[in-house]
Amino acid sequence: MADWLEHSVQVEVDAPIDVVWQLWADLEQMPLWMKWIDSVKVLPNDPQLSRWKLKTGSLEFSWLSRLTKIVPHQIIEWESVDGLPNRGAIRFYDRPNNSSIVKLSIAYAIPGILGKIMDGLFLGKAVESTIQADLERFRDYAMQAKAQKVGTHPY
């Protein structure tokens, strides 16, 4: 029997929700700001499915993920259908002054007592600090995308 460990983190991004949404909706771009994600490939024959590869140190995992819910500018939910058991959601909140809140929640399965021991010792803290840093990298990435989108034109 597996235990599910869950983590949620959020960040405020000084960019409009349409910019933030477009960046997250392009799943294959996630390795640009997610440290442990080595690659994401959307399946051309079914865009609801994507192949993910996680790599950290000598550990490497892969899984096939299915998008389970998409509400533009609000939420993207997924669950794995093969490989590393995981599920989660990215929620988007429109804020005044053209800023947005991005909240990432992930859950993953670890076998029984091993999960409780590992989560209590280090795994939970390592995962949470990594995904918080990922969101902070995303914030910086979104700021660059916003600057490029806005651009400055002399005319």
Tab-separated table of N, CA and C in Angstrom:
chain	number	residue	atom	x	y	z
A	1	MET	N	0.835	-1.186	0.000
A	1	MET	CA	0.000	0.000	0.000
A	1	MET	C	0.879	1.248	0.000
A	2	ALA	N	0.531	2.220	-0.808
A	2	ALA	CA	1.325	3.440	-0.926
A	2	ALA	C	0.659	4.582	-0.158
A	3	ASP	N	1.492	5.448	0.390
A	3	ASP	CA	1.020	6.694	0.992
A	3	ASP	C	1.233	7.815	-0.012
A	4	TRP	N	0.283	8.740	-0.055
A	4	TRP	CA	0.415	9.898	-0.919
A	4	TRP	C	0.924	11.070	-0.094
A	5	LEU	N	1.999	11.671	-0.551
A	5	LEU	CA	2.545	12.863	0.075
A	5	LEU	C	2.175	14.048	-0.809
A	6	GLU	N	1.717	15.134	-0.196
A	6	GLU	CA	1.261	16.284	-0.980
A	6	GLU	C	1.957	17.549	-0.513
A	7	HIS	N	2.238	18.427	-1.473
A	7	HIS	CA	2.878	19.708	-1.190
A	7	HIS	C	2.207	20.789	-2.028
A	8	SER	N	2.055	21.972	-1.445
A	8	SER	CA	1.510	23.127	-2.163
A	8	SER	C	2.383	24.338	-1.883
A	9	VAL	N	2.676	25.069	-2.934
A	9	VAL	CA	3.445	26.312	-2.830
A	9	VAL	C	2.815	27.327	-3.775
A	10	GLN	N	3.084	28.602	-3.531
A	10	GLN	CA	2.553	29.619	-4.430
A	10	GLN	C	3.513	30.788	-4.515
A	11	VAL	N	3.306	31.587	-5.557
A	11	VAL	CA	4.132	32.767	-5.776
A	11	VAL	C	3.269	33.823	-6.460
A	12	GLU	N	3.544	35.076	-6.163
A	12	GLU	CA	2.893	36.167	-6.884
A	12	GLU	C	3.817	36.591	-8.017
A	13	VAL	N	3.236	36.772	-9.189
A	13	VAL	CA	4.003	37.119	-10.380
A	13	VAL	C	3.494	38.471	-10.878
A	14	ASP	N	4.400	39.397	-11.095
A	14	ASP	CA	4.043	40.725	-11.575
A	14	ASP	C	3.860	40.693	-13.094
A	15	ALA	N	2.887	39.899	-13.516
A	15	ALA	CA	2.564	39.759	-14.937
A	15	ALA	C	1.074	39.421	-15.037
A	16	PRO	N	0.431	39.856	-16.111
A	16	PRO	CA	-0.994	39.562	-16.273
A	16	PRO	C	-1.252	38.062	-16.417
A	17	ILE	N	-2.440	37.673	-16.060
A	17	ILE	CA	-2.785	36.256	-16.034
A	17	ILE	C	-2.677	35.610	-17.416
A	18	ASP	N	-2.944	36.350	-18.495
A	18	ASP	CA	-2.843	35.734	-19.820
A	18	ASP	C	-1.401	35.351	-20.144
A	19	VAL	N	-0.424	36.154	-19.724
A	19	VAL	CA	0.987	35.819	-19.934
A	19	VAL	C	1.353	34.587	-19.104
A	20	VAL	N	0.968	34.607	-17.833
A	20	VAL	CA	1.275	33.502	-16.919
A	20	VAL	C	0.638	32.203	-17.415
A	21	TRP	N	-0.612	32.277	-17.816
A	21	TRP	CA	-1.320	31.092	-18.316
A	21	TRP	C	-0.635	30.517	-19.551
A	22	GLN	N	-0.297	31.356	-20.516
A	22	GLN	CA	0.311	30.875	-21.752
A	22	GLN	C	1.617	30.130	-21.482
A	23	LEU	N	2.396	30.614	-20.538
A	23	LEU	CA	3.668	29.952	-20.229
A	23	LEU	C	3.437	28.566	-19.637
A	24	TRP	N	2.525	28.453	-18.674
A	24	TRP	CA	2.266	27.150	-18.051
A	24	TRP	C	1.557	26.192	-18.995
A	25	ALA	N	0.694	26.723	-19.845
A	25	ALA	CA	-0.072	25.852	-20.748
A	25	ALA	C	0.831	25.163	-21.770
A	26	ASP	N	2.015	25.703	-22.006
A	26	ASP	CA	2.986	25.079	-22.901
A	26	ASP	C	3.864	24.138	-22.055
A	27	LEU	N	3.368	22.938	-21.815
A	27	LEU	CA	4.019	21.989	-20.899
A	27	LEU	C	5.483	21.729	-21.231
A	28	GLU	N	5.816	21.718	-22.499
A	28	GLU	CA	7.188	21.379	-22.899
A	28	GLU	C	8.207	22.436	-22.461
A	29	GLN	N	7.727	23.607	-22.036
A	29	GLN	CA	8.622	24.665	-21.554
A	29	GLN	C	8.991	24.504	-20.074
A	30	MET	N	8.298	23.637	-19.346
A	30	MET	CA	8.500	23.525	-17.901
A	30	MET	C	9.931	23.241	-17.457
A	31	PRO	N	10.720	22.473	-18.207
A	31	PRO	CA	12.111	22.272	-17.765
A	31	PRO	C	12.909	23.573	-17.678
A	32	LEU	N	12.451	24.640	-18.309
A	32	LEU	CA	13.153	25.918	-18.236
A	32	LEU	C	13.149	26.499	-16.824
A	33	TRP	N	12.114	26.155	-16.025
A	33	TRP	CA	12.070	26.688	-14.661
A	33	TRP	C	11.913	25.624	-13.578
A	34	MET	N	11.677	24.383	-13.951
A	34	MET	CA	11.532	23.325	-12.951
A	34	MET	C	12.809	22.485	-12.902
A	35	LYS	N	13.544	22.628	-11.809
A	35	LYS	CA	14.883	22.061	-11.650
A	35	LYS	C	14.946	20.558	-11.906
A	36	TRP	N	14.024	19.803	-11.358
A	36	TRP	CA	14.103	18.341	-11.453
A	36	TRP	C	13.474	17.789	-12.731
A	37	ILE	N	12.747	18.602	-13.474
A	37	ILE	CA	12.110	18.117	-14.699
A	37	ILE	C	13.111	18.231	-15.845
A	38	ASP	N	13.516	17.088	-16.358
A	38	ASP	CA	14.507	17.027	-17.429
A	38	ASP	C	13.857	17.257	-18.792
A	39	SER	N	12.651	16.712	-18.982
A	39	SER	CA	11.963	16.904	-20.260
A	39	SER	C	10.471	16.622	-20.116
A	40	VAL	N	9.701	17.257	-20.993
A	40	VAL	CA	8.265	17.018	-21.127
A	40	VAL	C	7.982	16.976	-22.622
A	41	LYS	N	7.372	15.924	-23.075
A	41	LYS	CA	7.017	15.787	-24.489
A	41	LYS	C	5.524	15.484	-24.606
A	42	VAL	N	4.790	16.409	-25.214
A	42	VAL	CA	3.362	16.197	-25.455
A	42	VAL	C	3.233	15.218	-26.613
A	43	LEU	N	2.379	14.208	-26.453
A	43	LEU	CA	2.197	13.212	-27.508
A	43	LEU	C	1.443	13.828	-28.688
A	44	PRO	N	2.010	13.756	-29.888
A	44	PRO	CA	1.373	14.404	-31.040
A	44	PRO	C	0.012	13.799	-31.389
A	45	ASN	N	-0.193	12.524	-31.115
A	45	ASN	CA	-1.470	11.882	-31.456
A	45	ASN	C	-2.539	12.089	-30.381
A	46	ASP	N	-2.145	12.597	-29.191
A	46	ASP	CA	-3.104	12.888	-28.123
A	46	ASP	C	-2.533	13.981	-27.226
A	47	PRO	N	-2.868	15.259	-27.479
A	47	PRO	CA	-2.283	16.366	-26.724
A	47	PRO	C	-2.686	16.393	-25.242
A	48	GLN	N	-3.608	15.515	-24.841
A	48	GLN	CA	-3.949	15.410	-23.413
A	48	GLN	C	-2.916	14.577	-22.657
A	49	LEU	N	-2.066	13.857	-23.398
A	49	LEU	CA	-1.039	13.009	-22.791
A	49	LEU	C	0.346	13.616	-22.997
A	50	SER	N	1.190	13.457	-21.982
A	50	SER	CA	2.573	13.930	-22.096
A	50	SER	C	3.496	12.980	-21.349
A	51	ARG	N	4.691	12.829	-21.879
A	51	ARG	CA	5.728	11.968	-21.279
A	51	ARG	C	6.689	12.872	-20.510
A	52	TRP	N	6.853	12.598	-19.210
A	52	TRP	CA	7.689	13.409	-18.322
A	52	TRP	C	8.903	12.613	-17.879
A	53	LYS	N	10.014	13.331	-17.714
A	53	LYS	CA	11.229	12.714	-17.188
A	53	LYS	C	11.766	13.607	-16.068
A	54	LEU	N	11.900	13.019	-14.879
A	54	LEU	CA	12.449	13.716	-13.720
A	54	LEU	C	13.849	13.189	-13.484
A	55	LYS	N	14.768	14.096	-13.223
A	55	LYS	CA	16.144	13.677	-13.002
A	55	LYS	C	16.748	14.548	-11.905
A	56	THR	N	17.285	13.906	-10.867
A	56	THR	CA	17.997	14.629	-9.824
A	56	THR	C	19.129	13.734	-9.336
A	57	GLY	N	20.327	14.218	-9.496
A	57	GLY	CA	21.478	13.397	-9.129
A	57	GLY	C	21.474	12.113	-9.937
A	58	SER	N	21.568	10.975	-9.243
A	58	SER	CA	21.571	9.684	-9.930
A	58	SER	C	20.168	9.098	-10.069
A	59	LEU	N	19.150	9.772	-9.513
A	59	LEU	CA	17.775	9.280	-9.610
A	59	LEU	C	17.113	9.794	-10.884
A	60	GLU	N	16.408	8.878	-11.542
A	60	GLU	CA	15.692	9.247	-12.757
A	60	GLU	C	14.362	8.507	-12.772
A	61	PHE	N	13.288	9.232	-13.023
A	61	PHE	CA	11.949	8.651	-13.098
A	61	PHE	C	11.267	9.192	-14.342
A	62	SER	N	10.349	8.402	-14.882
A	62	SER	CA	9.539	8.910	-15.983
A	62	SER	C	8.104	8.453	-15.773
A	63	TRP	N	7.198	9.140	-16.422
A	63	TRP	CA	5.787	8.788	-16.327
A	63	TRP	C	5.034	9.405	-17.498
A	64	LEU	N	3.878	8.828	-17.740
A	64	LEU	CA	2.939	9.342	-18.722
A	64	LEU	C	1.841	10.038	-17.933
A	65	SER	N	1.548	11.265	-18.303
A	65	SER	CA	0.579	12.063	-17.568
A	65	SER	C	-0.590	12.426	-18.473
A	66	ARG	N	-1.782	12.481	-17.866
A	66	ARG	CA	-2.985	12.886	-18.606
A	66	ARG	C	-3.539	14.155	-17.972
A	67	LEU	N	-3.847	15.140	-18.810
A	67	LEU	CA	-4.541	16.330	-18.322
A	67	LEU	C	-5.971	15.928	-18.000
A	68	THR	N	-6.414	16.213	-16.792
A	68	THR	CA	-7.749	15.801	-16.363
A	68	THR	C	-8.735	16.962	-16.308
A	69	LYS	N	-8.209	18.189	-16.209
A	69	LYS	CA	-9.088	19.355	-16.168
A	69	LYS	C	-8.294	20.580	-16.617
A	70	ILE	N	-8.888	21.330	-17.529
A	70	ILE	CA	-8.302	22.588	-17.971
A	70	ILE	C	-9.410	23.631	-18.008
A	71	VAL	N	-9.244	24.683	-17.239
A	71	VAL	CA	-10.122	25.845	-17.300
A	71	VAL	C	-9.196	27.032	-17.573
A	72	PRO	N	-9.215	27.561	-18.807
A	72	PRO	CA	-8.272	28.628	-19.159
A	72	PRO	C	-8.235	29.755	-18.130
A	73	HIS	N	-7.020	30.163	-17.814
A	73	HIS	CA	-6.730	31.237	-16.854
A	73	HIS	C	-7.129	30.887	-15.426
A	74	GLN	N	-7.469	29.602	-15.157
A	74	GLN	CA	-7.853	29.215	-13.801
A	74	GLN	C	-7.117	27.984	-13.284
A	75	ILE	N	-7.130	26.868	-14.044
A	75	ILE	CA	-6.572	25.636	-13.494
A	75	ILE	C	-6.126	24.671	-14.591
A	76	ILE	N	-5.055	23.967	-14.307
A	76	ILE	CA	-4.603	22.826	-15.108
A	76	ILE	C	-4.399	21.689	-14.105
A	77	GLU	N	-5.120	20.586	-14.267
A	77	GLU	CA	-4.964	19.419	-13.391
A	77	GLU	C	-4.437	18.251	-14.201
A	78	TRP	N	-3.689	17.365	-13.540
A	78	TRP	CA	-3.146	16.194	-14.205
A	78	TRP	C	-3.073	15.024	-13.232
A	79	GLU	N	-2.890	13.841	-13.819
A	79	GLU	CA	-2.581	12.639	-13.045
A	79	GLU	C	-1.760	11.715	-13.935
A	80	SER	N	-0.854	10.986	-13.294
A	80	SER	CA	-0.063	10.036	-14.078
A	80	SER	C	-0.921	8.821	-14.388
A	81	VAL	N	-0.673	8.241	-15.555
A	81	VAL	CA	-1.403	7.035	-15.962
A	81	VAL	C	-0.443	5.868	-16.155
A	82	ASP	N	0.863	6.143	-15.986
A	82	ASP	CA	1.896	5.127	-16.180
A	82	ASP	C	3.176	5.668	-15.541
A	83	GLY	N	3.948	4.797	-14.917
A	83	GLY	CA	5.217	5.223	-14.331
A	83	GLY	C	5.041	5.775	-12.930
A	84	LEU	N	5.844	6.785	-12.566
A	84	LEU	CA	5.835	7.384	-11.232
A	84	LEU	C	4.439	7.904	-10.884
A	85	PRO	N	3.797	7.343	-9.828
A	85	PRO	CA	2.441	7.783	-9.475
A	85	PRO	C	2.457	9.214	-8.933
A	86	ASN	N	1.744	10.109	-9.605
A	86	ASN	CA	1.643	11.489	-9.148
A	86	ASN	C	0.398	12.142	-9.716
A	87	ARG	N	0.016	13.248	-9.097
A	87	ARG	CA	-1.125	14.037	-9.564
A	87	ARG	C	-0.948	15.444	-9.011
A	88	GLY	N	-1.684	16.379	-9.574
A	88	GLY	CA	-1.562	17.734	-9.068
A	88	GLY	C	-2.362	18.733	-9.867
A	89	ALA	N	-2.134	20.000	-9.502
A	89	ALA	CA	-2.857	21.090	-10.150
A	89	ALA	C	-2.024	22.358	-10.069
A	90	ILE	N	-2.193	23.181	-11.079
A	90	ILE	CA	-1.650	24.529	-11.092
A	90	ILE	C	-2.866	25.441	-11.167
A	91	ARG	N	-2.993	26.295	-10.153
A	91	ARG	CA	-4.131	27.214	-10.094
A	91	ARG	C	-3.626	28.643	-10.323
A	92	PHE	N	-4.446	29.425	-11.008
A	92	PHE	CA	-4.085	30.789	-11.370
A	92	PHE	C	-5.130	31.734	-10.801
A	93	TYR	N	-4.659	32.797	-10.180
A	93	TYR	CA	-5.538	33.793	-9.579
A	93	TYR	C	-5.155	35.167	-10.115
A	94	ASP	N	-6.122	35.815	-10.732
A	94	ASP	CA	-5.912	37.155	-11.276
A	94	ASP	C	-5.920	38.149	-10.120
A	95	ARG	N	-4.932	39.014	-10.073
A	95	ARG	CA	-4.798	40.004	-9.008
A	95	ARG	C	-4.908	41.409	-9.612
A	96	PRO	N	-5.197	42.390	-8.765
A	96	PRO	CA	-5.219	43.775	-9.270
A	96	PRO	C	-3.831	44.182	-9.787
A	97	ASN	N	-3.781	45.242	-10.550
A	97	ASN	CA	-2.528	45.793	-11.067
A	97	ASN	C	-1.779	44.832	-11.975
A	98	ASN	N	-2.495	44.021	-12.747
A	98	ASN	CA	-1.878	43.108	-13.725
A	98	ASN	C	-0.886	42.128	-13.121
A	99	SER	N	-1.160	41.646	-11.927
A	99	SER	CA	-0.324	40.588	-11.365
A	99	SER	C	-1.178	39.329	-11.206
A	100	SER	N	-0.519	38.220	-10.902
A	100	SER	CA	-1.190	36.920	-10.804
A	100	SER	C	-0.579	36.133	-9.655
A	101	ILE	N	-1.379	35.242	-9.105
A	101	ILE	CA	-0.877	34.267	-8.132
A	101	ILE	C	-0.875	32.916	-8.845
A	102	VAL	N	0.215	32.183	-8.707
A	102	VAL	CA	0.312	30.827	-9.241
A	102	VAL	C	0.498	29.900	-8.048
A	103	LYS	N	-0.389	28.920	-7.916
A	103	LYS	CA	-0.312	27.943	-6.823
A	103	LYS	C	-0.142	26.553	-7.419
A	104	LEU	N	0.934	25.896	-7.037
A	104	LEU	CA	1.235	24.551	-7.525
A	104	LEU	C	1.039	23.556	-6.396
A	105	SER	N	0.206	22.546	-6.624
A	105	SER	CA	-0.004	21.456	-5.669
A	105	SER	C	0.371	20.160	-6.358
A	106	ILE	N	1.250	19.393	-5.723
A	106	ILE	CA	1.613	18.094	-6.282
A	106	ILE	C	1.489	17.029	-5.198
A	107	ALA	N	1.158	15.845	-5.632
A	107	ALA	CA	1.090	14.689	-4.739
A	107	ALA	C	1.745	13.525	-5.462
A	108	TYR	N	2.431	12.679	-4.681
A	108	TYR	CA	3.100	11.527	-5.269
A	108	TYR	C	3.034	10.380	-4.277
A	109	ALA	N	3.056	9.164	-4.803
A	109	ALA	CA	2.917	7.964	-3.976
A	109	ALA	C	4.288	7.391	-3.650
A	110	ILE	N	4.431	7.019	-2.390
A	110	ILE	CA	5.644	6.334	-1.921
A	110	ILE	C	5.165	5.136	-1.118
A	111	PRO	N	5.807	3.980	-1.273
A	111	PRO	CA	5.356	2.785	-0.569
A	111	PRO	C	5.309	2.945	0.954
A	112	GLY	N	4.126	2.721	1.515
A	112	GLY	CA	3.848	2.627	2.942
A	112	GLY	C	4.776	3.309	3.922
A	113	ILE	N	5.373	2.521	4.815
A	113	ILE	CA	6.179	3.042	5.910
A	113	ILE	C	7.404	3.797	5.399
A	114	LEU	N	7.925	3.394	4.258
A	114	LEU	CA	9.074	4.083	3.670
A	114	LEU	C	8.736	5.553	3.420
A	115	GLY	N	7.547	5.800	2.931
A	115	GLY	CA	7.123	7.175	2.671
A	115	GLY	C	7.052	8.000	3.935
A	116	LYS	N	6.511	7.447	5.007
A	116	LYS	CA	6.422	8.179	6.268
A	116	LYS	C	7.809	8.515	6.806
A	117	ILE	N	8.722	7.571	6.742
A	117	ILE	CA	10.080	7.795	7.235
A	117	ILE	C	10.786	8.841	6.378
A	118	MET	N	10.735	8.661	5.057
A	118	MET	CA	11.432	9.587	4.155
A	118	MET	C	10.848	10.987	4.237
A	119	ASP	N	9.504	11.102	4.331
A	119	ASP	CA	8.893	12.416	4.389
A	119	ASP	C	9.282	13.113	5.688
A	120	GLY	N	9.283	12.360	6.778
A	120	GLY	CA	9.643	12.946	8.062
A	120	GLY	C	11.092	13.369	8.119
A	121	LEU	N	11.959	12.662	7.435
A	121	LEU	CA	13.385	12.960	7.511
A	121	LEU	C	13.813	14.086	6.569
A	122	PHE	N	13.519	13.921	5.294
A	122	PHE	CA	14.079	14.899	4.363
A	122	PHE	C	13.271	15.100	3.091
A	123	LEU	N	12.583	14.085	2.639
A	123	LEU	CA	11.973	14.152	1.320
A	123	LEU	C	10.977	15.298	1.197
A	124	GLY	N	10.076	15.412	2.160
A	124	GLY	CA	9.063	16.466	2.092
A	124	GLY	C	9.671	17.849	2.021
A	125	LYS	N	10.649	18.105	2.880
A	125	LYS	CA	11.293	19.423	2.889
A	125	LYS	C	12.052	19.670	1.587
A	126	ALA	N	12.716	18.656	1.071
A	126	ALA	CA	13.471	18.801	-0.177
A	126	ALA	C	12.532	19.090	-1.345
A	127	VAL	N	11.426	18.344	-1.415
A	127	VAL	CA	10.474	18.555	-2.509
A	127	VAL	C	9.863	19.942	-2.402
A	128	GLU	N	9.404	20.312	-1.204
A	128	GLU	CA	8.744	21.603	-1.045
A	128	GLU	C	9.686	22.768	-1.347
A	129	SER	N	10.919	22.707	-0.853
A	129	SER	CA	11.851	23.814	-1.125
A	129	SER	C	12.203	23.863	-2.613
A	130	THR	N	12.287	22.709	-3.273
A	130	THR	CA	12.589	22.683	-4.704
A	130	THR	C	11.449	23.273	-5.522
A	131	ILE	N	10.216	22.895	-5.227
A	131	ILE	CA	9.115	23.430	-6.042
A	131	ILE	C	8.860	24.908	-5.728
A	132	GLN	N	9.171	25.346	-4.490
A	132	GLN	CA	9.075	26.785	-4.204
A	132	GLN	C	10.111	27.540	-5.041
A	133	ALA	N	11.331	27.014	-5.099
A	133	ALA	CA	12.382	27.632	-5.923
A	133	ALA	C	11.988	27.592	-7.405
A	134	ASP	N	11.318	26.505	-7.831
A	134	ASP	CA	10.838	26.409	-9.214
A	134	ASP	C	9.870	27.549	-9.517
A	135	LEU	N	8.941	27.807	-8.585
A	135	LEU	CA	7.981	28.880	-8.814
A	135	LEU	C	8.667	30.247	-8.839
A	136	GLU	N	9.694	30.409	-8.037
A	136	GLU	CA	10.434	31.670	-8.058
A	136	GLU	C	11.184	31.833	-9.388
A	137	ARG	N	11.735	30.722	-9.916
A	137	ARG	CA	12.357	30.770	-11.246
A	137	ARG	C	11.303	31.083	-12.309
A	138	PHE	N	10.104	30.496	-12.142
A	138	PHE	CA	9.021	30.790	-13.075
A	138	PHE	C	8.673	32.276	-13.040
A	139	ARG	N	8.595	32.850	-11.850
A	139	ARG	CA	8.289	34.280	-11.717
A	139	ARG	C	9.294	35.114	-12.536
A	140	ASP	N	10.579	34.789	-12.409
A	140	ASP	CA	11.601	35.509	-13.165
A	140	ASP	C	11.428	35.291	-14.674
A	141	TYR	N	11.128	34.049	-15.062
A	141	TYR	CA	10.915	33.704	-16.468
A	141	TYR	C	9.707	34.477	-17.018
A	142	ALA	N	8.635	34.543	-16.244
A	142	ALA	CA	7.423	35.258	-16.676
A	142	ALA	C	7.689	36.745	-16.827
A	143	MET	N	8.517	37.297	-15.955
A	143	MET	CA	8.862	38.710	-16.058
A	143	MET	C	9.619	38.978	-17.362
A	144	GLN	N	10.505	38.073	-17.745
A	144	GLN	CA	11.225	38.212	-19.011
A	144	GLN	C	10.259	38.108	-20.187
A	145	ALA	N	9.332	37.145	-20.108
A	145	ALA	CA	8.349	36.965	-21.184
A	145	ALA	C	7.450	38.199	-21.301
A	146	LYS	N	7.055	38.756	-20.157
A	146	LYS	CA	6.214	39.961	-20.152
A	146	LYS	C	6.963	41.114	-20.813
A	147	ALA	N	8.233	41.288	-20.463
A	147	ALA	CA	9.044	42.373	-21.037
A	147	ALA	C	9.170	42.198	-22.547
A	148	GLN	N	9.353	40.964	-23.006
A	148	GLN	CA	9.490	40.718	-24.450
A	148	GLN	C	8.160	40.946	-25.173
A	149	LYS	N	7.062	40.575	-24.496
A	149	LYS	CA	5.750	40.722	-25.111
A	149	LYS	C	5.382	42.201	-25.248
A	150	VAL	N	5.674	42.957	-24.186
A	150	VAL	CA	5.341	44.368	-24.198
A	150	VAL	C	6.249	45.097	-25.180
A	151	GLY	N	7.552	44.878	-25.030
A	151	GLY	CA	8.514	45.504	-25.937
A	151	GLY	C	8.404	47.031	-25.944
A	152	THR	N	9.357	47.664	-26.494
A	152	THR	CA	9.287	49.118	-26.629
A	152	THR	C	9.468	49.460	-28.091
A	153	HIS	N	8.559	50.258	-28.589
A	153	HIS	CA	8.610	50.677	-29.989
A	153	HIS	C	8.638	52.197	-30.023
A	154	PRO	N	9.511	52.781	-30.834
A	154	PRO	CA	9.613	54.242	-30.882
A	154	PRO	C	8.398	54.914	-31.538
A	155	TYR	N	7.568	54.156	-32.253
A	155	TYR	CA	6.437	54.760	-32.963
A	155	TYR	C	5.122	54.354	-32.344
